[in-house]
Short mmCIF file of C-alpha atoms in Angstrom, two decimals:
data_model
loop_
_atom_site.label_atom_id
_atom_site.label_comp_id
_atom_site.label_asym_id
_atom_site.label_seq_id
_atom_site.Cartn_x
_atom_site.Cartn_y
_atom_site.Cartn_z
CA MET A 1 6.49 -2.21 -13.60
CA ALA A 2 6.84 -4.15 -16.36
CA LYS A 3 2.73 -4.46 -18.12
CA PRO A 4 1.64 -7.70 -18.28
CA PRO A 5 1.40 -9.96 -21.72
CA PHE A 6 -2.17 -8.99 -21.89
CA ASN A 7 -4.13 -6.71 -23.43
CA ASN A 8 -7.90 -5.69 -22.89
CA ASP A 9 -10.51 -3.65 -24.02
CA ILE A 10 -12.58 -2.94 -21.15
CA ARG A 11 -13.46 0.73 -22.13
CA THR A 12 -14.88 -0.48 -25.42
CA LEU A 13 -16.77 -2.76 -24.20
CA ARG A 14 -17.71 -0.14 -21.45
CA PHE A 15 -18.39 2.73 -24.21
CA LEU A 16 -20.30 0.06 -26.67
CA ALA A 17 -22.83 -1.09 -23.09
CA GLY A 18 -24.23 2.60 -23.23
CA GLU A 19 -21.00 4.52 -22.21
CA MET A 20 -21.10 2.07 -18.27
CA THR A 21 -19.23 4.26 -16.21
CA GLN A 22 -15.94 2.50 -14.56
CA ALA A 23 -17.74 2.81 -10.73
CA GLU A 24 -20.78 0.73 -12.13
CA LEU A 25 -19.41 -1.32 -13.97
CA GLY A 26 -16.40 -2.15 -10.88
CA ASP A 27 -19.71 -2.42 -8.59
CA ARG A 28 -21.35 -5.30 -10.67
CA VAL A 29 -17.65 -7.24 -11.08
CA GLY A 30 -16.62 -6.27 -7.40
CA VAL A 31 -13.82 -4.31 -6.86
CA THR A 32 -14.02 -1.13 -7.05
CA ARG A 33 -13.67 2.26 -10.10
CA GLN A 34 -9.64 2.82 -8.72
CA THR A 35 -9.67 -1.17 -9.38
CA ILE A 36 -10.92 -0.85 -12.72
CA ALA A 37 -9.56 1.72 -13.69
CA ALA A 38 -5.77 0.24 -13.42
CA ILE A 39 -7.61 -2.83 -15.07
CA GLU A 40 -7.91 -0.70 -17.70
CA GLN A 41 -4.40 1.50 -17.71
CA GLY A 42 -2.58 -2.31 -17.81
CA LYS A 43 -1.04 -1.21 -13.76
CA TYR A 44 -3.62 -4.09 -13.09
CA SER A 45 -3.34 -7.38 -13.51
CA PRO A 46 -7.24 -9.53 -11.69
CA SER A 47 -8.23 -12.45 -10.45
CA LEU A 48 -9.02 -15.42 -12.95
CA GLU A 49 -12.53 -14.35 -11.06
CA VAL A 50 -13.27 -10.75 -10.95
CA ALA A 51 -12.58 -11.10 -15.12
CA PHE A 52 -15.07 -14.28 -16.29
CA ARG A 53 -16.95 -11.69 -13.76
CA ILE A 54 -15.82 -8.10 -16.73
CA ALA A 55 -16.13 -10.66 -19.80
CA ARG A 56 -19.66 -12.49 -18.98
CA LEU A 57 -20.77 -8.93 -17.67
CA PHE A 58 -20.56 -8.16 -21.50
CA GLY A 59 -21.89 -11.50 -22.86
CA LYS A 60 -18.49 -11.94 -24.95
CA PRO A 61 -15.55 -14.36 -24.08
CA LEU A 62 -12.01 -14.22 -21.95
CA GLU A 63 -10.29 -14.32 -24.56
CA ALA A 64 -12.37 -10.95 -26.27
CA VAL A 65 -11.91 -8.68 -23.35
CA PHE A 66 -8.52 -10.00 -22.58
CA GLN A 67 -6.03 -11.12 -25.20
CA TRP A 68 -2.02 -12.16 -25.14
CA ASP A 69 0.28 -10.03 -26.43
CA GLY A 70 2.66 -13.38 -27.97
CA ASN A 71 5.24 -9.31 -28.29
CA GLN A 72 5.56 -8.60 -25.14
CA ASP A 73 6.38 -12.68 -23.70
CA ALA A 74 8.80 -12.78 -26.97
CA SER A 75 10.81 -10.15 -25.70
CA ARG A 76 11.30 -11.49 -21.94
CA MET B 1 -6.08 9.87 -5.05
CA ALA B 2 -7.53 6.90 -4.35
CA PHE B 3 -8.35 7.63 -0.13
CA ARG B 4 -6.47 4.25 0.94
CA GLU B 5 -3.45 6.10 -1.06
CA LYS B 6 -4.16 9.31 1.03
CA THR B 7 -4.36 7.63 4.42
CA ALA B 8 -1.27 5.19 3.18
CA TRP B 9 0.59 9.26 2.19
CA LEU B 10 -0.55 9.98 6.15
CA THR B 11 0.59 6.67 7.72
CA LEU B 12 4.18 7.40 5.65
CA ILE B 13 4.94 11.50 5.87
CA SER B 14 3.24 11.58 9.61
CA MET B 15 5.91 8.81 10.71
CA LEU B 16 8.45 10.26 9.26
CA VAL B 17 8.62 13.53 10.36
CA ALA B 18 8.12 12.11 13.89
CA TYR B 19 11.21 8.91 13.82
CA THR B 20 13.01 10.92 11.71
CA LEU B 21 12.96 13.56 15.44
CA TYR B 22 12.89 11.16 17.58
CA PHE B 23 16.77 9.47 16.26
CA GLY B 24 17.68 12.80 15.52
CA LEU B 25 17.56 13.92 19.36
CA ILE B 26 19.45 9.97 20.62
CA VAL B 27 22.27 10.50 17.02
CA GLY B 28 22.70 14.26 18.54
CA GLY B 29 23.54 13.36 22.88
CA HIS B 30 19.89 13.08 23.94
CA PRO B 31 19.91 10.73 27.87
CA ALA B 32 16.60 8.56 25.70
CA GLY B 33 20.29 7.03 23.53
CA TYR B 34 21.36 5.59 26.70
CA GLU B 35 18.83 5.30 29.54
CA LEU B 36 15.59 3.71 29.92
CA PHE B 37 13.44 5.46 31.32
CA ALA B 38 13.74 8.71 28.98
CA MET B 39 14.13 6.49 26.05
CA LEU B 40 10.46 5.16 27.38
CA TRP B 41 9.44 10.08 28.02
CA LEU B 42 10.59 10.51 24.67
CA PHE B 43 9.69 7.49 22.11
CA GLY B 44 6.15 7.73 24.54
CA ALA B 45 5.56 11.94 23.40
CA ILE B 46 6.62 11.00 20.30
CA SER B 47 4.25 8.79 18.86
CA LEU B 48 1.68 8.95 20.81
CA THR B 49 1.89 12.97 19.12
CA GLN B 50 2.45 11.14 16.32
CA LEU B 51 -0.53 8.46 16.34
CA VAL B 52 -2.76 11.01 17.41
CA VAL B 53 -2.03 13.23 13.86
CA VAL B 54 -2.65 9.56 12.01
CA ILE B 55 -6.06 10.00 13.59
CA ALA B 56 -7.21 12.91 13.15
CA GLY B 57 -5.69 13.42 9.31
CA SER B 58 -7.85 10.19 8.73
CA LEU B 59 -11.25 11.81 10.19
CA TYR B 60 -10.50 14.85 8.23
CA LEU B 61 -9.95 13.06 5.17
CA THR B 62 -13.11 10.18 5.77
CA ALA B 63 -15.01 13.00 5.74
CA ARG B 64 -14.08 15.01 2.41
CA THR B 65 -14.32 11.48 0.59
CA PRO B 66 -17.49 11.16 -0.85
CA LYS B 67 -18.78 8.12 0.43
CA GLU B 68 -18.46 6.49 -2.61
CA GLU B 69 -14.76 6.39 -3.07
CA ARG B 70 -14.28 4.85 0.49
CA ALA B 71 -15.81 1.34 -0.48
CA ARG B 72 -14.65 -1.77 1.55
CA PRO B 73 -10.52 -2.86 -0.42
CA ASP B 74 -11.30 -4.53 -2.90
CA GLU B 75 -8.56 -7.81 -4.71
CA ARG B 76 -6.54 -4.87 -5.94
CA ASP B 77 -6.19 -3.79 -2.15
CA ARG B 78 -5.39 -6.60 -0.75
CA ALA B 79 -2.72 -7.97 -3.13
CA ILE B 80 -0.82 -4.53 -2.49
CA GLY B 81 -1.64 -4.40 1.31
CA ARG B 82 -0.10 -8.42 1.13
CA ARG B 83 2.63 -6.67 -0.92
CA GLY B 84 3.51 -4.33 1.22
CA ALA B 85 3.39 -6.48 4.87
CA ALA B 86 6.01 -9.32 3.46
CA ALA B 87 8.29 -6.43 2.61
CA GLY B 88 8.03 -4.83 5.80
CA TYR B 89 8.68 -8.63 7.08
CA TYR B 90 12.34 -8.08 5.37
CA VAL B 91 13.15 -5.65 6.75
CA LEU B 92 12.23 -5.92 10.53
CA LEU B 93 13.30 -10.07 10.25
CA ILE B 94 16.56 -7.98 9.14
CA GLY B 95 16.46 -5.65 12.26
CA THR B 96 16.20 -8.56 14.22
CA ILE B 97 18.49 -10.09 14.10
CA VAL B 98 20.73 -7.08 13.26
CA ALA B 99 19.54 -6.63 17.05
CA ALA B 100 20.02 -10.48 18.17
CA VAL B 101 23.85 -10.02 17.37
CA VAL B 102 24.90 -6.72 18.62
CA MET B 103 23.13 -7.52 21.84
CA PRO B 104 25.97 -9.52 23.63
CA PHE B 105 27.77 -6.10 23.25
CA LEU B 106 25.83 -3.73 24.54
CA GLU B 107 25.24 -3.11 27.96
CA SER B 108 22.48 -0.34 27.88
CA GLY B 109 19.31 -2.07 27.54
CA ALA B 110 18.50 0.97 25.69
CA ARG B 111 20.67 0.70 23.07
CA LEU B 112 18.83 -2.12 22.72
CA ALA B 113 14.98 -1.36 22.84
CA ASN B 114 16.55 1.53 20.59
CA ILE B 115 18.04 -0.95 17.73
CA GLY B 116 14.91 -3.13 18.40
CA LEU B 117 12.98 0.49 17.83
CA PHE B 118 14.33 2.29 14.73
CA ALA B 119 14.35 -1.64 12.82
CA LEU B 120 10.27 -1.42 13.18
CA VAL B 121 9.90 1.66 12.22
CA THR B 122 12.13 0.85 8.49
CA ALA B 123 10.13 -1.96 8.77
CA GLU B 124 6.91 -0.18 8.35
CA ALA B 125 7.98 2.46 6.46
CA VAL B 126 9.11 -0.17 3.81
CA HIS B 127 6.04 -0.91 4.52
CA HIS B 128 3.60 2.06 3.67
CA LEU B 129 6.68 2.53 0.31
CA VAL B 130 5.68 -0.76 -1.21
CA ILE B 131 1.68 0.57 -0.90
CA LEU B 132 2.72 3.43 -2.17
CA THR B 133 5.03 2.82 -4.73
CA SER B 134 1.73 -0.40 -6.09
CA TYR B 135 -0.68 1.60 -5.49
CA ARG B 136 1.26 4.33 -7.79
CA ARG B 137 3.28 2.16 -10.49
CA GLY B 138 0.81 -0.63 -10.53
CA TRP B 139 0.89 -3.97 -9.17
CA HIS B 140 0.11 -8.21 -11.21
CA GLY B 141 0.50 -10.46 -8.33
#
């Protein structure tokens, strides 16, 4: 299945937040560890609500966590 | 592998084994293919066995999986479940239409019931296949 037309920096942000685990992040935003892993790998596009929850947890705007990938968009 | 993925594998594999045996026997000339009572007995025995295997397997998987891995389904699990159900629905719809079309040409109720059962089993298999594929390859609902 094609990757979504955006990337994310969740792995980096977790690292910068004291090496927060996927399970801990998942607990705090209301999803499972597997879902956080799938989001990081580009295998799942989270709902807007979960995306905002992740961004708020790291104290960042949404665009600092998820970035639109123009190249993938143009190749469609 | 996630707990929900393991249970989907368990259900799919047990289904494929059970109903390959059932429909294999019917194709091989078993009376369940044309006699209603034989069909009910064979189908009942095979589906009951499959049910017992799924329940026992689920209990085993539950006991072997840590509690945090068995968390309630989240938005991704629900989205994948809906996708599987939608795919299964279309297969069932096609199977029902096929059963309705061939119904006037069948002399035995057992044959019609088997066509309906085949549609049901295929739809359920597609349902679980789509779920497994979505967990493996990703899902952008």
